[in-house]
Every structure is written in structure tokens, then in C-alpha cells.
PDB file of C-alpha atoms in Angstrom:
ATOM      1  CA  MET A 143      -2.536 -12.296 -15.238  1.00  0.00           C
ATOM      2  CA  ASN A 144      -5.049  -9.667 -14.174  1.00  0.00           C
ATOM      3  CA  THR A 145      -7.157 -10.306 -11.113  1.00  0.00           C
ATOM      4  CA  THR A 146     -10.866 -10.036 -11.885  1.00  0.00           C
ATOM      5  CA  LEU A 147     -13.090  -7.468 -10.239  1.00  0.00           C
ATOM      6  CA  THR A 148     -14.379  -9.609  -7.371  1.00  0.00           C
ATOM      7  CA  PRO A 149     -16.152  -8.044  -4.391  1.00  0.00           C
ATOM      8  CA  ALA A 150     -12.912  -8.017  -2.365  1.00  0.00           C
ATOM      9  CA  VAL A 151     -10.945  -6.439  -5.244  1.00  0.00           C
ATOM     10  CA  ARG A 152     -13.710  -3.833  -5.631  1.00  0.00           C
ATOM     11  CA  GLU A 153     -13.539  -3.040  -1.878  1.00  0.00           C
ATOM     12  CA  LEU A 154      -9.724  -2.740  -2.090  1.00  0.00           C
ATOM     13  CA  LEU A 155     -10.006  -0.319  -4.959  1.00  0.00           C
ATOM     14  CA  GLU A 156     -12.670   1.631  -3.110  1.00  0.00           C
ATOM     15  CA  PHE A 157     -10.487   1.772  -0.026  1.00  0.00           C
ATOM     16  CA  LEU A 158      -7.587   3.128  -2.109  1.00  0.00           C
ATOM     17  CA  CYS A 159      -9.804   5.791  -3.706  1.00  0.00           C
ATOM     18  CA  VAL A 160     -11.489   6.873  -0.477  1.00  0.00           C
ATOM     19  CA  HIS A 161      -8.164   7.030   1.389  1.00  0.00           C
ATOM     20  CA  ASN A 162      -6.191   8.350  -1.576  1.00  0.00           C
ATOM     21  CA  GLU A 163      -5.035  11.512   0.184  1.00  0.00           C
ATOM     22  CA  ALA A 164      -4.180   9.777   3.426  1.00  0.00           C
ATOM     23  CA  LEU A 165      -2.220   7.125   1.503  1.00  0.00           C
ATOM     24  CA  GLN A 166      -0.309   9.791  -0.396  1.00  0.00           C
ATOM     25  CA  ASN A 167       0.493  11.631   2.827  1.00  0.00           C
ATOM     26  CA  ALA A 168       1.624   8.430   4.496  1.00  0.00           C
ATOM     27  CA  ALA A 169       3.768   7.411   1.531  1.00  0.00           C
ATOM     28  CA  PHE A 170       5.421  10.827   1.493  1.00  0.00           C
ATOM     29  CA  LEU A 171       5.965  10.835   5.276  1.00  0.00           C
ATOM     30  CA  LEU A 172       7.502   7.353   5.230  1.00  0.00           C
ATOM     31  CA  GLY A 173       9.139   7.220   1.777  1.00  0.00           C
ATOM     32  CA  GLY A 174       9.698  10.814   0.673  1.00  0.00           C
ATOM     33  CA  ALA A 175       9.155  11.855  -2.919  1.00  0.00           C
ATOM     34  CA  PRO A 176       9.853   8.354  -4.286  1.00  0.00           C
ATOM     35  CA  GLY A 177       7.139   6.900  -2.026  1.00  0.00           C
ATOM     36  CA  LEU A 178       4.669   9.603  -3.096  1.00  0.00           C
ATOM     37  CA  ARG A 179       5.362   9.046  -6.805  1.00  0.00           C
ATOM     38  CA  ARG A 180       4.862   5.296  -6.394  1.00  0.00           C
ATOM     39  CA  ILE A 181       1.454   5.605  -4.717  1.00  0.00           C
ATOM     40  CA  GLN A 182       0.313   8.233  -7.212  1.00  0.00           C
ATOM     41  CA  SER A 183       1.298   5.947 -10.081  1.00  0.00           C
ATOM     42  CA  LEU A 184      -0.487   3.003  -8.446  1.00  0.00           C
ATOM     43  CA  ILE A 185      -3.694   4.953  -7.845  1.00  0.00           C
ATOM     44  CA  ASP A 186      -3.654   6.347 -11.401  1.00  0.00           C
ATOM     45  CA  ARG A 187      -3.143   2.897 -12.870  1.00  0.00           C
ATOM     46  CA  LEU A 188      -5.882   1.294 -10.773  1.00  0.00           C
ATOM     47  CA  THR A 189      -8.463   3.982 -11.394  1.00  0.00           C
ATOM     48  CA  SER A 190      -7.943   3.759 -15.135  1.00  0.00           C
ATOM     49  CA  THR A 191      -7.800  -0.036 -15.476  1.00  0.00           C
ATOM     50  CA  ARG A 192      -9.887  -1.237 -12.463  1.00  0.00           C
ATOM     51  CA  HIS A 193      -7.794  -4.480 -12.478  1.00  0.00           C
ATOM     52  CA  LEU A 194      -4.969  -5.757 -10.330  1.00  0.00           C
ATOM     53  CA  SER A 195      -2.251  -6.267 -12.914  1.00  0.00           C
ATOM     54  CA  ARG A 196       1.025  -7.874 -11.919  1.00  0.00           C
ATOM     55  CA  LYS A 197       2.604  -4.411 -11.595  1.00  0.00           C
ATOM     56  CA  ALA A 198      -0.292  -3.143  -9.461  1.00  0.00           C
ATOM     57  CA  ARG A 199      -0.005  -6.168  -7.185  1.00  0.00           C
ATOM     58  CA  GLN A 200       3.736  -5.576  -6.789  1.00  0.00           C
ATOM     59  CA  ASP A 201       3.149  -1.915  -6.066  1.00  0.00           C
ATOM     60  CA  LEU A 202       0.498  -2.782  -3.459  1.00  0.00           C
ATOM     61  CA  VAL A 203       2.970  -5.074  -1.747  1.00  0.00           C
ATOM     62  CA  GLY A 204       5.545  -2.281  -1.928  1.00  0.00           C
ATOM     63  CA  LEU A 205       3.072   0.205  -0.407  1.00  0.00           C
ATOM     64  CA  TYR A 206       2.291  -2.224   2.365  1.00  0.00           C
ATOM     65  CA  ARG A 207       5.989  -2.755   3.027  1.00  0.00           C
ATOM     66  CA  LEU A 208       6.495   1.012   3.141  1.00  0.00           C
ATOM     67  CA  LEU A 209       3.566   1.566   5.566  1.00  0.00           C
ATOM     68  CA  SER A 210       4.632  -1.352   7.749  1.00  0.00           C
ATOM     69  CA  LEU A 211       8.153   0.101   8.035  1.00  0.00           C
ATOM     70  CA  GLU A 212       9.844  -2.975   6.604  1.00  0.00           C
ATOM     71  CA  ASN A 213      12.945  -1.085   5.495  1.00  0.00           C
ATOM     72  CA  VAL A 214      13.260   1.081   8.599  1.00  0.00           C
ATOM     73  CA  GLY A 215      16.487   0.217  10.367  1.00  0.00           C
ATOM     74  CA  TYR A 216      18.605  -0.150   7.275  1.00  0.00           C
ATOM     75  CA  PRO A 217      20.934   2.883   7.467  1.00  0.00           C
ATOM     76  CA  ASP A 218      21.035   3.742   3.781  1.00  0.00           C
ATOM     77  CA  THR A 219      17.263   3.774   3.098  1.00  0.00           C
ATOM     78  CA  ILE A 220      15.051   6.797   2.728  1.00  0.00           C
ATOM     79  CA  GLU A 221      12.545   5.016   4.926  1.00  0.00           C
ATOM     80  CA  THR A 222      14.954   5.072   7.845  1.00  0.00           C
ATOM     81  CA  ALA A 223      15.638   8.752   7.365  1.00  0.00           C
ATOM     82  CA  CYS A 224      11.943   9.619   7.115  1.00  0.00           C
ATOM     83  CA  PHE A 225      11.024   7.481  10.115  1.00  0.00           C
ATOM     84  CA  ALA A 226      13.713   9.153  12.252  1.00  0.00           C
ATOM     85  CA  ILE A 227      11.917  12.506  11.787  1.00  0.00           C
ATOM     86  CA  LEU A 228       8.567  11.197  13.160  1.00  0.00           C
ATOM     87  CA  ASP A 229       7.690  11.756  16.762  1.00  0.00           C
ATOM     88  CA  PRO A 230       6.267   8.533  18.222  1.00  0.00           C
ATOM     89  CA  GLU A 231       3.839  10.632  20.299  1.00  0.00           C
ATOM     90  CA  ASP A 232       2.415  12.372  17.225  1.00  0.00           C
ATOM     91  CA  PRO A 233      -1.208  11.339  16.596  1.00  0.00           C
ATOM     92  CA  ILE A 234      -0.329  10.714  12.948  1.00  0.00           C
ATOM     93  CA  VAL A 235       1.474   7.515  14.079  1.00  0.00           C
ATOM     94  CA  GLU A 236      -1.783   5.956  15.169  1.00  0.00           C
ATOM     95  CA  ASP A 237      -3.409   6.978  11.884  1.00  0.00           C
ATOM     96  CA  LEU A 238      -0.548   5.424   9.945  1.00  0.00           C
ATOM     97  CA  CYS A 239      -0.976   2.157  11.875  1.00  0.00           C
ATOM     98  CA  LEU A 240      -4.725   2.061  11.221  1.00  0.00           C
ATOM     99  CA  LEU A 241      -4.202   2.802   7.535  1.00  0.00           C
ATOM    100  CA  THR A 242      -1.630   0.032   7.309  1.00  0.00           C
ATOM    101  CA  ASP A 243      -3.912  -2.457   9.095  1.00  0.00           C
ATOM    102  CA  HIS A 244      -6.857  -1.644   6.833  1.00  0.00           C
ATOM    103  CA  LEU A 245      -4.749  -1.980   3.683  1.00  0.00           C
ATOM    104  CA  ARG A 246      -3.546  -5.402   4.854  1.00  0.00           C
ATOM    105  CA  ASP A 247      -7.118  -6.436   5.716  1.00  0.00           C
ATOM    106  CA  HIS A 248      -8.256  -5.565   2.195  1.00  0.00           C
ATOM    107  CA  MET A 249      -5.289  -7.384   0.659  1.00  0.00           C
ATOM    108  CA  ASP A 250      -5.962 -10.429   2.831  1.00  0.00           C
ATOM    109  CA  ALA A 251      -9.610 -10.397   1.751  1.00  0.00           C
ATOM    110  CA  VAL A 252      -8.548 -10.452  -1.916  1.00  0.00           C
ATOM    111  CA  GLU A 253      -6.231 -13.373  -1.152  1.00  0.00           C
ATOM    112  CA  THR A 254      -9.025 -15.249   0.627  1.00  0.00           C
ATOM    113  CA  GLU A 255     -11.394 -14.805  -2.281  1.00  0.00           C
ATOM    114  CA  ALA A 256      -8.854 -15.826  -4.947  1.00  0.00           C
ATOM    115  CA  VAL A 257      -8.167 -19.339  -6.215  1.00  0.00           C
ATOM    116  CA  LEU A 258      -4.428 -18.639  -6.635  1.00  0.00           C
ATOM    117  CA  PRO A 259      -2.192 -16.407  -4.535  1.00  0.00           C
ATOM    118  CA  VAL A 260      -2.563 -12.730  -5.520  1.00  0.00           C
ATOM    119  CA  PHE A 261       0.075 -10.918  -3.432  1.00  0.00           C
ATOM    120  CA  ASP A 262       3.558 -12.338  -3.088  1.00  0.00           C
ATOM    121  CA  PHE A 263       5.154 -10.754  -0.079  1.00  0.00           C
ATOM    122  CA  GLY A 264       8.371 -12.610  -0.913  1.00  0.00           C
ATOM    123  CA  ILE A 265       9.003 -10.639  -4.105  1.00  0.00           C
ATOM    124  CA  ALA A 266      11.165  -7.571  -4.275  1.00  0.00           C
ATOM    125  CA  ALA A 267       8.842  -4.620  -4.605  1.00  0.00           C
TER     126      ALA A 267
END
């Protein structure tokens, strides 16, 4: 099932394009090279199709989980290692939080506009 290009989906796609570089930097900071490759693949897919395919929706959930530090604290994850390097006083931390909040706001707007659930935060991303 592809999600149609509603106003909220269009705004989500615009957010991803406008903040492409910031999202790539955040994904690399918090997820290393695998995080960077994942966001690059997501952006490439979305800019070419302009639809939220099942894979794109899963990747957006994965991106949100990365940005929201869901896997930080598990000793064998790259997210924990990357997070340990960050200085909590670094101004980038506030930027990461704002980026995460805005991504979630756009995802929530898509959910609100949809008839059926779009993002399943219970799935393994």
C-alpha cells in the first residue's frame, strides 16, 4: 500500500528534502555509516517516487528511532558507541532534538490525516 500525496505527506517530503543535509549529518552522528546509508537510501527513494511505500514508512520509523536514541544503552549497538562520543553540552544536541521533534510532528500529521495507521512504531525497523 502506498500512501497518497496528501498535504501532510507533501509537507513531510518537503521537510525531508529541506533538511536533507542535517538529517544525513544526524544519522551519521548517531548511527555511523549504516545510519547514513539508510537515510540516503530513504531520501533517494522518496524523491524519485514521491510516495510513502511500506519500505519508506519502515525507514522513516527507523530514522525516528535512531534520532530519538531508542537503541542507546544497549551495549552492542553502534548507536550506543556513537552517542558516547557526543558531548551533552555541544550545541548540536539541541539541533538533534529539534530535528527529531519536527520529524515526529510531520509523521504525526500524516497519521492524523490518514484513514488507516501509516507508521507502525511497533515494527522492527
